[in-house]
Amino acid sequence: MTFNKPDKVICNDDVFKPFISQGRIEQRIAEIGEEIDEKFKDKKPIFIGVLNGAFIFMADLMRHVTIPCEADFLKLSSYGDAKVSSGQVTQRKGIDAKIDSRHVILVEDIVDTGLSMKYLVDNLMQKNPASVSTVTLLHKKEATRHDVQLDFVGFEIPDRFVLGYGLDYAQEGRNLAQIYILDED
Ligand code: IMP
Ligand code: MG
């Protein structure tokens, strides 16, 4: 299998350079998978992935989880095609699963301002789950303004635009096998 991970990426006229390698991503996800196994033993959690960005991370994460579990997805849109958050969250698709009395694990690709994660946790809490935990592959800690509890974080990253491994720039770049960062030079 050939993975898509060039040394330089040009996406919508911006230049990106490699930032987090496929190997580091894989290793960190394996560690989080073990922690989830431990924390949710006998709880049959349901993973809820936030589309579109989380689809690759969630696919890899779930294959490192060995306890019984389920999956569903919802879809949000907050960025439009820009590199900065619009400050608005729109829900475009809801979950089908009943989460009443269930242990929910909300899966995000990245937490930036924290607006999306806060909106989702508040929303899911209204459906009377047994618990809501959160996992994000990336966290821009300096940019986070909303009060969100992050239970599992893959990598803390600087407040810079990143691409690949599910994350897009105006819908492009999701198929890159590692994470790239905007080259400001
Ligand atoms: P927040 O609501 O400001 O935390 O933004 C969260 C959403 O914005 C994420 O789920 C991503 O879809 C998107 N996002 C934030 N930062 C980046 C980035 O650096 N690259 C691509 N998408 C991003
Ligand atoms: Mg997203």
Coordinates of N, CA, C and O and ligand atoms in Angstrom, one line a residue:
M1 N 0.8 -1.2 0.0 CA 0.0 0.0 0.0 C 0.9 1.3 0.0 O 1.8 1.4 0.8
T2 N 0.6 2.2 -0.9 CA 1.3 3.4 -0.9 C 0.6 4.5 -0.2 O -0.6 4.8 -0.4
F3 N 1.2 5.1 0.8 CA 0.6 6.2 1.6 C 1.0 7.5 1.0 O 2.1 7.6 0.5
N4 N 0.1 8.4 1.1 CA 0.3 9.7 0.5 C 0.9 10.7 1.5 O 0.3 11.2 2.3
K5 N 2.3 10.8 1.4 CA 3.0 11.7 2.4 C 4.2 12.3 1.7 O 5.3 12.0 2.1
P6 N 4.0 13.3 0.8 CA 5.1 14.0 0.1 C 5.8 14.9 1.1 O 5.3 15.2 2.2
D7 N 7.0 15.3 0.7 CA 7.8 16.2 1.5 C 7.3 17.7 1.6 O 7.7 18.4 2.5
K8 N 6.5 18.0 0.6 CA 5.9 19.3 0.6 C 4.6 19.3 -0.1 O 4.4 18.5 -1.0
V9 N 3.6 20.0 0.4 CA 2.3 20.0 -0.1 C 1.9 21.4 -0.5 O 2.0 22.4 0.3
I10 N 1.3 21.6 -1.7 CA 0.7 22.9 -2.1 C -0.8 22.7 -2.2 O -1.2 21.8 -2.9
C11 N -1.5 23.4 -1.3 CA -2.9 23.2 -1.2 C -3.6 24.6 -1.3 O -3.3 25.4 -0.5
N12 N -4.4 24.8 -2.3 CA -5.0 26.1 -2.5 C -4.0 27.2 -2.4 O -4.2 28.2 -1.7
D13 N -2.9 27.0 -3.1 CA -1.8 28.0 -3.2 C -1.0 28.3 -2.0 O -0.1 29.2 -2.0
D14 N -1.3 27.6 -0.9 CA -0.4 27.7 0.3 C 0.5 26.5 0.4 O 0.2 25.4 -0.1
V15 N 1.7 26.7 1.0 CA 2.7 25.7 1.1 C 2.7 25.1 2.5 O 2.7 25.8 3.5
F16 N 2.7 23.8 2.6 CA 2.7 23.1 3.9 C 3.9 22.1 4.0 O 4.3 21.5 3.0
K17 N 4.4 22.0 5.2 CA 5.6 21.1 5.4 C 5.2 20.0 6.4 O 4.3 20.3 7.3
P18 N 5.9 18.9 6.4 CA 5.5 17.8 7.3 C 5.7 18.3 8.8 O 6.6 19.0 9.1
F19 N 4.8 17.8 9.6 CA 4.8 18.2 11.0 C 4.7 17.1 12.0 O 5.5 16.9 12.9
I20 N 3.7 16.2 11.9 CA 3.7 15.0 12.7 C 3.6 13.8 11.8 O 2.7 13.6 11.0
S21 N 4.6 12.9 12.0 CA 4.8 11.8 11.0 C 3.7 10.7 11.3 O 3.1 10.6 12.3
Q22 N 3.6 9.9 10.3 CA 2.6 8.7 10.3 C 3.0 7.8 11.5 O 2.1 7.4 12.2
G23 N 4.3 7.6 11.7 CA 4.7 6.7 12.8 C 4.3 7.3 14.2 O 3.9 6.5 15.1
R24 N 4.5 8.6 14.4 CA 4.2 9.2 15.7 C 2.7 9.2 15.9 O 2.2 8.9 17.0
I25 N 1.9 9.4 14.8 CA 0.5 9.3 14.9 C 0.0 7.9 15.4 O -0.7 7.8 16.3
E26 N 0.6 6.9 14.6 CA 0.2 5.5 14.9 C 0.5 5.2 16.4 O -0.3 4.5 17.1
Q27 N 1.7 5.6 16.8 CA 2.1 5.2 18.2 C 1.2 5.9 19.2 O 0.8 5.2 20.2
R28 N 0.9 7.1 19.0 CA 0.1 7.8 20.0 C -1.4 7.3 20.0 O -2.0 7.2 21.1
I29 N -1.9 6.9 18.9 CA -3.2 6.3 18.8 C -3.3 5.0 19.5 O -4.2 4.7 20.2
A30 N -2.2 4.2 19.4 CA -2.2 2.9 20.1 C -2.2 3.1 21.6 O -2.9 2.4 22.3
E31 N -1.5 4.2 22.1 CA -1.5 4.4 23.5 C -2.9 4.9 24.0 O -3.4 4.4 25.0
I32 N -3.6 5.7 23.2 CA -4.9 6.2 23.5 C -5.9 5.0 23.5 O -6.8 4.9 24.4
G33 N -5.7 4.1 22.5 CA -6.6 2.9 22.4 C -6.5 2.1 23.7 O -7.5 1.6 24.3
E34 N -5.3 1.9 24.2 CA -5.1 1.2 25.5 C -5.8 1.8 26.7 O -6.4 1.2 27.5
E35 N -5.7 3.2 26.7 CA -6.3 3.9 27.8 C -7.8 3.8 27.7 O -8.5 3.6 28.8
I36 N -8.4 3.8 26.5 CA -9.8 3.7 26.4 C -10.3 2.3 26.8 O -11.3 2.1 27.5
D37 N -9.5 1.3 26.4 CA -9.8 -0.1 26.8 C -10.0 -0.2 28.3 O -10.9 -0.8 28.8
E38 N -9.0 0.4 29.0 CA -8.9 0.4 30.4 C -10.1 1.1 31.0 O -10.8 0.6 31.9
K39 N -10.3 2.3 30.6 CA -11.4 3.2 31.2 C -12.8 2.7 30.9 O -13.7 2.9 31.7
F40 N -13.0 2.1 29.8 CA -14.4 1.7 29.4 C -14.7 0.2 29.4 O -15.7 -0.3 28.8
K41 N -13.8 -0.5 30.1 CA -14.0 -2.0 30.2 C -15.4 -2.2 30.8 O -15.8 -1.6 31.7
D42 N -16.1 -3.2 30.2 CA -17.5 -3.5 30.6 C -18.5 -2.4 30.5 O -19.6 -2.4 31.0
K43 N -18.2 -1.3 29.7 CA -19.1 -0.2 29.5 C -19.7 -0.1 28.1 O -20.6 0.7 27.9
K44 N -19.2 -0.9 27.2 CA -19.6 -0.9 25.8 C -19.9 0.6 25.3 O -21.0 1.0 25.0
P45 N -18.8 1.3 25.2 CA -19.0 2.7 24.8 C -19.4 2.9 23.4 O -19.3 2.0 22.6
I46 N -20.0 4.0 23.1 CA -20.3 4.3 21.7 C -19.5 5.5 21.3 O -19.5 6.6 21.9
F47 N -18.7 5.3 20.2 CA -17.8 6.4 19.7 C -18.7 7.2 18.8 O -19.4 6.7 17.9
I48 N -18.7 8.5 18.9 CA -19.4 9.4 18.0 C -18.4 10.3 17.3 O -17.7 11.2 18.0
G49 N -18.2 10.1 16.1 CA -17.2 10.9 15.3 C -17.8 12.1 14.7 O -18.9 12.1 14.2
V50 N -17.0 13.2 14.7 CA -17.5 14.5 14.2 C -16.9 14.6 12.7 O -15.7 14.7 12.5
L51 N -17.9 14.5 11.8 CA -17.5 14.6 10.4 C -17.3 16.0 9.9 O -17.9 16.9 10.5
N52 N -16.5 16.2 8.9 CA -15.8 15.2 8.2 C -14.4 14.9 8.8 O -14.0 13.8 8.6
G53 N -13.9 15.8 9.5 CA -12.4 15.7 9.9 C -12.0 14.5 10.6 O -10.9 14.0 10.5
A54 N -12.9 13.9 11.5 CA -12.5 12.8 12.4 C -12.5 11.4 11.7 O -12.2 10.5 12.4
F55 N -12.9 11.3 10.5 CA -13.1 10.0 9.9 C -11.9 9.1 9.9 O -12.0 7.9 10.2
I56 N -10.8 9.7 9.6 CA -9.5 8.8 9.5 C -9.0 8.5 10.9 O -8.7 7.3 11.2
F57 N -9.0 9.5 11.8 CA -8.6 9.3 13.2 C -9.5 8.2 13.9 O -9.0 7.3 14.5
M58 N -10.8 8.4 13.7 CA -11.7 7.4 14.4 C -11.5 6.0 13.8 O -11.5 5.1 14.6
A59 N -11.3 5.9 12.5 CA -11.1 4.6 11.9 C -9.9 3.9 12.5 O -9.9 2.7 12.9
D60 N -8.8 4.7 12.7 CA -7.6 4.1 13.2 C -7.7 3.9 14.7 O -7.2 2.8 15.2
L61 N -8.3 4.8 15.4 CA -8.4 4.7 16.9 C -9.2 3.4 17.2 O -8.8 2.6 18.1
M62 N -10.4 3.2 16.6 CA -11.2 2.1 16.9 C -10.6 0.7 16.7 O -10.9 -0.2 17.3
R63 N -9.6 0.7 15.8 CA -8.9 -0.6 15.5 C -7.9 -0.9 16.6 O -7.3 -1.9 16.6
H64 N -7.7 0.1 17.5 CA -6.8 -0.2 18.7 C -7.6 -0.4 19.9 O -7.0 -0.5 21.0
V65 N -8.9 -0.4 19.8 CA -9.8 -0.7 21.0 C -10.3 -2.1 20.9 O -10.8 -2.5 19.8
T66 N -10.1 -2.9 21.9 CA -10.4 -4.3 21.9 C -11.7 -4.7 22.6 O -12.1 -5.8 22.5
I67 N -12.2 -3.7 23.4 CA -13.4 -4.0 24.1 C -14.6 -3.9 23.2 O -14.5 -3.2 22.2
P68 N -15.8 -4.5 23.5 CA -17.0 -4.2 22.7 C -17.4 -2.8 22.6 O -17.3 -2.1 23.7
C69 N -17.7 -2.3 21.5 CA -18.0 -0.8 21.3 C -18.8 -0.6 20.0 O -18.9 -1.5 19.2
E70 N -19.4 0.6 19.9 CA -20.2 0.9 18.7 C -19.7 2.2 18.1 O -18.9 2.9 18.8
A71 N -20.2 2.5 17.0 CA -19.8 3.8 16.3 C -21.0 4.5 15.7 O -21.9 3.8 15.1
D72 N -21.0 5.8 15.7 CA -22.0 6.6 15.0 C -21.3 7.9 14.6 O -20.1 8.2 15.1
F73 N -21.9 8.7 13.8 CA -21.3 10.0 13.4 C -22.3 11.1 13.4 O -23.5 10.9 13.2
L74 N -21.8 12.3 13.5 CA -22.6 13.5 13.3 C -21.8 14.4 12.5 O -20.5 14.3 12.3
K75 N -22.4 15.4 11.9 CA -21.7 16.3 11.1 C -21.9 17.8 11.5 O -23.0 18.2 11.7
L76 N -20.8 18.5 11.6 CA -20.8 19.9 11.9 C -20.1 20.7 10.8 O -19.3 20.1 10.0
S77 N -20.4 21.9 10.8 CA -19.7 22.8 9.9 C -19.4 24.1 10.6 O -20.4 24.8 11.0
S78 N -18.2 24.5 10.8 CA -17.9 25.7 11.5 C -16.9 26.6 10.8 O -16.7 27.8 11.0
Y79 N -16.1 26.0 9.9 CA -15.0 26.7 9.3 C -15.2 27.3 7.9 O -14.6 28.3 7.5
G80 N -16.2 26.8 7.2 CA -16.3 27.2 5.8 C -15.0 26.9 5.1 O -14.4 25.9 5.4
D81 N -14.6 27.7 4.2 CA -13.3 27.4 3.5 C -12.1 28.2 4.0 O -11.1 28.2 3.4
A82 N -12.3 28.9 5.1 CA -11.2 29.8 5.6 C -10.3 29.1 6.5 O -10.6 28.0 6.9
K83 N -9.2 29.7 6.9 CA -8.2 29.1 7.8 C -8.5 29.5 9.2 O -7.8 29.1 10.1
V84 N -9.4 30.4 9.4 CA -9.8 30.8 10.8 C -11.3 30.5 11.1 O -12.1 30.6 10.2
S85 N -11.5 30.2 12.3 CA -12.9 29.8 12.7 C -13.9 30.9 12.5 O -13.6 32.1 12.7
S86 N -15.1 30.5 11.9 CA -16.1 31.5 11.7 C -16.8 31.9 13.0 O -17.6 32.9 13.0
G87 N -16.5 31.2 14.0 CA -17.2 31.4 15.3 C -18.6 31.0 15.4 O -19.4 31.4 16.2
Q88 N -19.0 30.2 14.4 CA -20.4 29.7 14.4 C -20.4 28.2 14.1 O -19.6 27.7 13.4
V89 N -21.3 27.5 14.8 CA -21.4 26.1 14.6 C -22.7 25.7 14.0 O -23.8 26.2 14.5
T90 N -22.7 25.0 12.9 CA -24.0 24.5 12.3 C -24.0 23.0 12.3 O -23.0 22.4 11.9
Q91 N -25.0 22.4 12.8 CA -25.1 20.9 12.8 C -25.8 20.5 11.5 O -26.8 21.0 11.1
R92 N -25.1 19.6 10.7 CA -25.6 19.2 9.4 C -26.2 17.8 9.4 O -26.9 17.5 8.5
K93 N -25.8 17.0 10.3 CA -26.3 15.7 10.4 C -26.3 15.2 11.9 O -25.2 15.5 12.5
G94 N -27.3 14.6 12.4 CA -27.3 14.2 13.8 C -27.0 12.7 13.9 O -26.9 12.0 12.8
I95 N -26.9 12.2 15.1 CA -26.7 10.7 15.2 C -28.0 10.0 15.1 O -29.1 10.5 15.4
D96 N -27.9 8.7 14.8 CA -29.1 7.8 14.7 C -29.2 7.0 16.0 O -30.3 6.6 16.4
A97 N -28.1 6.8 16.6 CA -28.1 5.9 17.8 C -28.8 6.6 19.0 O -28.8 7.8 19.1
K98 N -29.4 5.7 19.8 CA -30.0 6.2 21.1 C -28.9 6.2 22.1 O -28.3 5.1 22.3
I99 N -28.6 7.3 22.7 CA -27.5 7.3 23.6 C -27.9 7.4 25.1 O -27.1 7.5 26.0
D100 N -29.2 7.4 25.3 CA -29.7 7.4 26.7 C -29.0 6.3 27.5 O -29.0 5.1 27.1
S101 N -28.5 6.6 28.7 CA -27.8 5.7 29.6 C -26.5 5.0 29.0 O -26.0 4.0 29.5
R102 N -26.0 5.6 27.9 CA -24.8 5.0 27.2 C -23.6 5.8 27.6 O -23.7 7.0 27.8
H103 N -22.4 5.2 27.5 CA -21.2 5.9 27.7 C -20.7 6.4 26.3 O -20.4 5.5 25.4
V104 N -20.7 7.7 26.1 CA -20.3 8.3 24.8 C -18.9 8.7 24.8 O -18.4 9.3 25.8
I105 N -18.2 8.4 23.7 CA -16.8 9.0 23.5 C -16.9 9.8 22.2 O -17.0 9.3 21.1
L106 N -16.8 11.1 22.4 CA -16.9 12.1 21.3 C -15.5 12.2 20.6 O -14.6 12.5 21.3
V107 N -15.4 12.0 19.3 CA -14.1 12.0 18.7 C -14.0 13.1 17.7 O -14.7 13.2 16.7
E108 N -13.0 14.0 18.0 CA -12.7 15.2 17.1 C -11.3 15.0 16.5 O -10.5 14.4 17.1
D109 N -11.2 15.6 15.3 CA -9.8 15.7 14.8 C -9.0 16.7 15.5 O -7.8 16.5 15.8
I110 N -9.6 17.9 15.8 CA -8.8 19.0 16.4 C -9.7 19.9 17.2 O -10.9 20.1 16.8
V111 N -9.2 20.4 18.3 CA -9.9 21.4 19.1 C -9.1 22.7 19.0 O -8.0 22.7 19.3
D112 N -9.8 23.7 18.4 CA -9.2 25.0 18.2 C -9.7 25.9 19.2 O -9.2 26.0 20.4
T113 N -10.7 26.7 18.9 CA -11.3 27.6 19.9 C -12.1 26.8 21.0 O -12.3 27.3 22.1
G114 N -12.5 25.6 20.7 CA -13.3 24.8 21.6 C -14.8 24.9 21.4 O -15.5 24.2 22.1
L115 N -15.1 25.8 20.6 CA -16.6 26.1 20.3 C -17.3 24.8 19.9 O -18.4 24.5 20.5
S116 N -16.8 24.1 18.9 CA -17.5 22.9 18.4 C -17.6 21.8 19.5 O -18.7 21.3 19.7
M117 N -16.6 21.6 20.2 CA -16.6 20.6 21.3 C -17.6 20.9 22.4 O -18.3 20.1 22.8
K118 N -17.6 22.2 22.7 CA -18.5 22.6 23.8 C -19.9 22.5 23.4 O -20.8 22.0 24.1
Y119 N -20.2 22.9 22.2 CA -21.5 22.8 21.6 C -22.0 21.4 21.6 O -23.1 21.0 22.0
L120 N -21.1 20.5 21.2 CA -21.5 19.1 21.0 C -21.7 18.4 22.4 O -22.6 17.6 22.6
V121 N -20.8 18.7 23.3 CA -21.0 18.1 24.7 C -22.3 18.5 25.3 O -23.1 17.7 25.8
D122 N -22.5 19.8 25.2 CA -23.8 20.4 25.8 C -25.0 19.7 25.1 O -26.0 19.3 25.8
N123 N -24.9 19.6 23.8 CA -26.0 19.0 23.0 C -26.2 17.5 23.4 O -27.4 17.1 23.6
L124 N -25.2 16.7 23.5 CA -25.3 15.3 23.8 C -25.7 15.1 25.2 O -26.5 14.1 25.5
M125 N -25.3 15.9 26.1 CA -25.7 15.8 27.5 C -27.2 15.9 27.7 O -27.8 15.3 28.6
Q126 N -27.9 16.6 26.8 CA -29.4 16.7 26.9 C -30.1 15.4 26.6 O -31.3 15.2 26.8
K127 N -29.3 14.4 26.0 CA -30.0 13.1 25.6 C -29.8 12.1 26.7 O -29.9 10.9 26.5
N128 N -29.4 12.5 27.9 CA -29.3 11.7 29.1 C -28.3 10.5 28.9 O -28.7 9.3 29.3
P129 N -27.1 10.7 28.4 CA -26.1 9.6 28.4 C -25.6 9.3 29.8 O -25.8 10.1 30.7
A130 N -25.1 8.1 30.0 CA -24.4 7.8 31.3 C -23.2 8.6 31.5 O -22.9 9.1 32.6
S131 N -22.5 8.9 30.4 CA -21.3 9.8 30.5 C -20.9 10.3 29.1 O -21.3 9.6 28.1
V132 N -20.3 11.4 29.0 CA -19.7 11.9 27.7 C -18.2 12.1 28.0 O -17.9 13.0 28.8
S133 N -17.4 11.4 27.3 CA -15.9 11.7 27.3 C -15.5 12.2 25.9 O -16.2 12.0 24.9
T134 N -14.4 12.9 25.9 CA -13.9 13.5 24.7 C -12.5 13.1 24.3 O -11.7 12.9 25.2
V135 N -12.3 12.9 23.0 CA -11.0 12.6 22.5 C -10.7 13.4 21.3 O -11.6 13.5 20.4
T136 N -9.6 14.0 21.3 CA -9.2 14.8 20.1 C -7.8 14.4 19.7 O -6.9 14.3 20.6
L137 N -7.5 14.3 18.4 CA -6.1 14.0 18.0 C -5.2 15.2 18.3 O -4.1 15.0 18.7
L138 N -5.7 16.4 18.0 CA -4.9 17.6 18.1 C -5.6 18.6 19.0 O -6.8 18.7 19.0
H139 N -4.8 19.4 19.7 CA -5.4 20.5 20.5 C -4.5 21.7 20.4 O -3.3 21.7 20.8
K140 N -5.1 22.8 19.9 CA -4.4 24.1 19.9 C -4.7 24.8 21.2 O -5.7 25.6 21.3
K141 N -4.0 24.5 22.2 CA -4.3 24.9 23.6 C -4.3 26.5 23.7 O -5.2 27.0 24.3
E142 N -3.4 27.1 23.0 CA -3.3 28.6 23.1 C -4.6 29.3 22.5 O -4.9 30.4 22.8
A143 N -5.2 28.6 21.6 CA -6.4 29.2 20.9 C -7.7 28.9 21.6 O -8.7 29.4 21.2
T144 N -7.7 27.9 22.5 CA -8.9 27.5 23.1 C -9.5 28.5 24.1 O -8.8 28.8 25.1
R145 N -10.7 29.0 23.8 CA -11.3 30.0 24.6 C -12.5 29.5 25.4 O -13.0 30.1 26.3
H146 N -13.1 28.4 24.8 CA -14.3 27.9 25.5 C -13.9 26.8 26.5 O -12.9 26.1 26.3
D147 N -14.6 26.7 27.5 CA -14.3 25.8 28.6 C -14.7 24.4 28.3 O -15.9 24.0 28.4
V148 N -13.8 23.6 27.8 CA -14.1 22.2 27.4 C -13.2 21.2 28.1 O -12.0 21.5 28.3
Q149 N -13.8 20.1 28.5 CA -13.0 19.1 29.2 C -12.5 18.1 28.1 O -13.3 17.5 27.4
L150 N -11.2 17.9 28.0 CA -10.6 17.0 27.0 C -10.0 15.8 27.8 O -9.1 16.0 28.5
D151 N -10.6 14.6 27.6 CA -10.2 13.5 28.3 C -9.0 12.8 27.7 O -8.1 12.3 28.5
F152 N -8.9 12.8 26.4 CA -7.7 12.1 25.7 C -7.3 13.1 24.6 O -8.1 13.4 23.8
V153 N -6.0 13.5 24.7 CA -5.5 14.4 23.6 C -4.3 13.7 23.0 O -3.4 13.2 23.7
G154 N -4.3 13.6 21.7 CA -3.1 13.0 20.9 C -1.9 13.9 21.1 O -0.9 13.5 21.6
F155 N -2.0 15.1 20.6 CA -0.9 16.1 20.6 C -1.4 17.5 20.8 O -2.3 17.9 20.2
E156 N -0.6 18.2 21.7 CA -0.8 19.6 21.9 C 0.0 20.3 20.8 O 1.2 20.0 20.6
I157 N -0.6 21.2 20.0 CA 0.1 21.8 18.9 C 0.0 23.4 19.0 O -0.9 23.9 19.7
P158 N 0.9 24.1 18.4 CA 0.8 25.6 18.4 C -0.4 26.1 17.6 O -1.0 25.3 16.9
D159 N -0.7 27.3 17.8 CA -1.9 27.9 17.1 C -1.6 28.2 15.7 O -1.4 29.4 15.3
R160 N -1.4 27.2 14.9 CA -1.0 27.3 13.4 C -1.9 26.4 12.6 O -2.3 25.3 13.2
F161 N -2.1 26.7 11.4 CA -3.0 25.9 10.6 C -2.4 24.6 10.1 O -1.2 24.6 9.6
V162 N -3.1 23.5 10.3 CA -2.5 22.2 10.0 C -3.4 21.5 9.0 O -4.6 21.8 8.9
L163 N -2.9 20.5 8.4 CA -3.6 19.8 7.2 C -3.2 18.3 7.2 O -2.1 17.9 7.5
G164 N -4.1 17.5 6.7 CA -3.8 16.1 6.5 C -4.4 15.2 7.5 O -4.9 15.6 8.6
Y165 N -4.4 13.9 7.3 CA -4.9 12.9 8.2 C -6.3 13.2 8.6 O -6.7 13.2 9.8
G166 N -7.1 13.6 7.6 CA -8.6 13.9 7.9 C -8.8 15.4 7.9 O -9.9 15.8 7.6
L167 N -7.8 16.2 8.2 CA -8.0 17.7 8.3 C -7.8 18.3 6.9 O -6.9 18.0 6.2
D168 N -8.7 19.2 6.6 CA -8.7 19.8 5.3 C -8.4 21.3 5.3 O -8.4 22.0 6.3
Y169 N -8.1 21.8 4.1 CA -8.1 23.2 3.8 C -9.0 23.4 2.6 O -8.7 22.9 1.5
A170 N -10.2 24.0 2.8 CA -11.2 24.1 1.8 C -11.5 22.8 1.2 O -11.5 22.7 -0.1
Q171 N -11.7 21.8 2.0 CA -12.0 20.4 1.6 C -10.9 19.6 1.0 O -11.0 18.4 0.9
E172 N -9.8 20.2 0.8 CA -8.7 19.4 0.2 C -7.7 19.0 1.3 O -7.5 19.6 2.3
G173 N -6.9 17.9 1.0 CA -5.8 17.5 1.8 C -6.1 16.4 2.9 O -5.3 16.0 3.6
R174 N -7.4 16.0 2.9 CA -7.8 15.0 4.0 C -7.1 13.7 3.8 O -6.9 12.9 4.7
N175 N -6.7 13.4 2.6 CA -6.1 12.1 2.2 C -4.6 12.0 2.5 O -4.0 11.0 2.2
L176 N -4.0 13.1 3.0 CA -2.6 13.0 3.4 C -2.4 12.1 4.6 O -3.2 12.1 5.5
A177 N -1.4 11.2 4.5 CA -1.2 10.2 5.6 C -0.5 10.6 6.8 O -0.3 9.9 7.8
Q178 N -0.1 11.9 6.8 CA 0.6 12.5 8.0 C 0.1 13.9 8.2 O -0.7 14.4 7.3
I179 N 0.5 14.6 9.2 CA 0.0 15.9 9.5 C 1.0 17.0 9.0 O 2.2 16.9 9.4
Y180 N 0.5 17.9 8.3 CA 1.4 19.0 7.7 C 1.0 20.3 8.4 O -0.1 20.5 8.9
I181 N 2.0 21.3 8.4 CA 1.7 22.6 9.0 C 2.0 23.7 7.9 O 2.9 23.5 7.1
L182 N 1.3 24.7 8.0 CA 1.4 25.8 7.1 C 2.9 26.4 7.2 O 3.3 26.7 8.3
D183 N 3.6 26.5 6.1 CA 4.9 27.0 6.1 C 4.9 28.5 6.0 O 4.5 29.0 4.9
E184 N 5.2 29.2 7.0 CA 5.0 30.6 7.1 C 6.2 31.4 6.4 O 6.2 32.6 6.3
D185 N 7.3 30.7 6.1 CA 8.5 31.3 5.5 C 8.3 31.6 4.0 O 7.7 30.9 3.3
Ligands
IMP1 P1 -13.2 25.0 17.1 O1 -14.7 24.9 17.1 O2 -12.8 26.4 16.9 O3 -12.6 24.3 18.2 O4 -12.8 24.4 15.7 C1 -12.9 23.0 15.5 C2 -13.0 22.6 14.0 O5 -12.3 23.6 13.2 C3 -12.3 21.3 13.9 O6 -13.1 20.2 14.0 C4 -11.7 21.4 12.4 O7 -12.7 21.0 11.5 C5 -11.5 22.9 12.2 N1 -10.1 23.3 12.4 C6 -9.5 23.9 13.4 N2 -8.2 24.1 13.2 C7 -7.9 23.6 12.0 C8 -6.7 23.5 11.3 O8 -5.6 23.9 11.7 N3 -6.8 22.8 10.1 C9 -8.0 22.3 9.6 N4 -9.1 22.4 10.3 C10 -9.1 23.0 11.5
MG2 MG -13.9 19.2 12.4

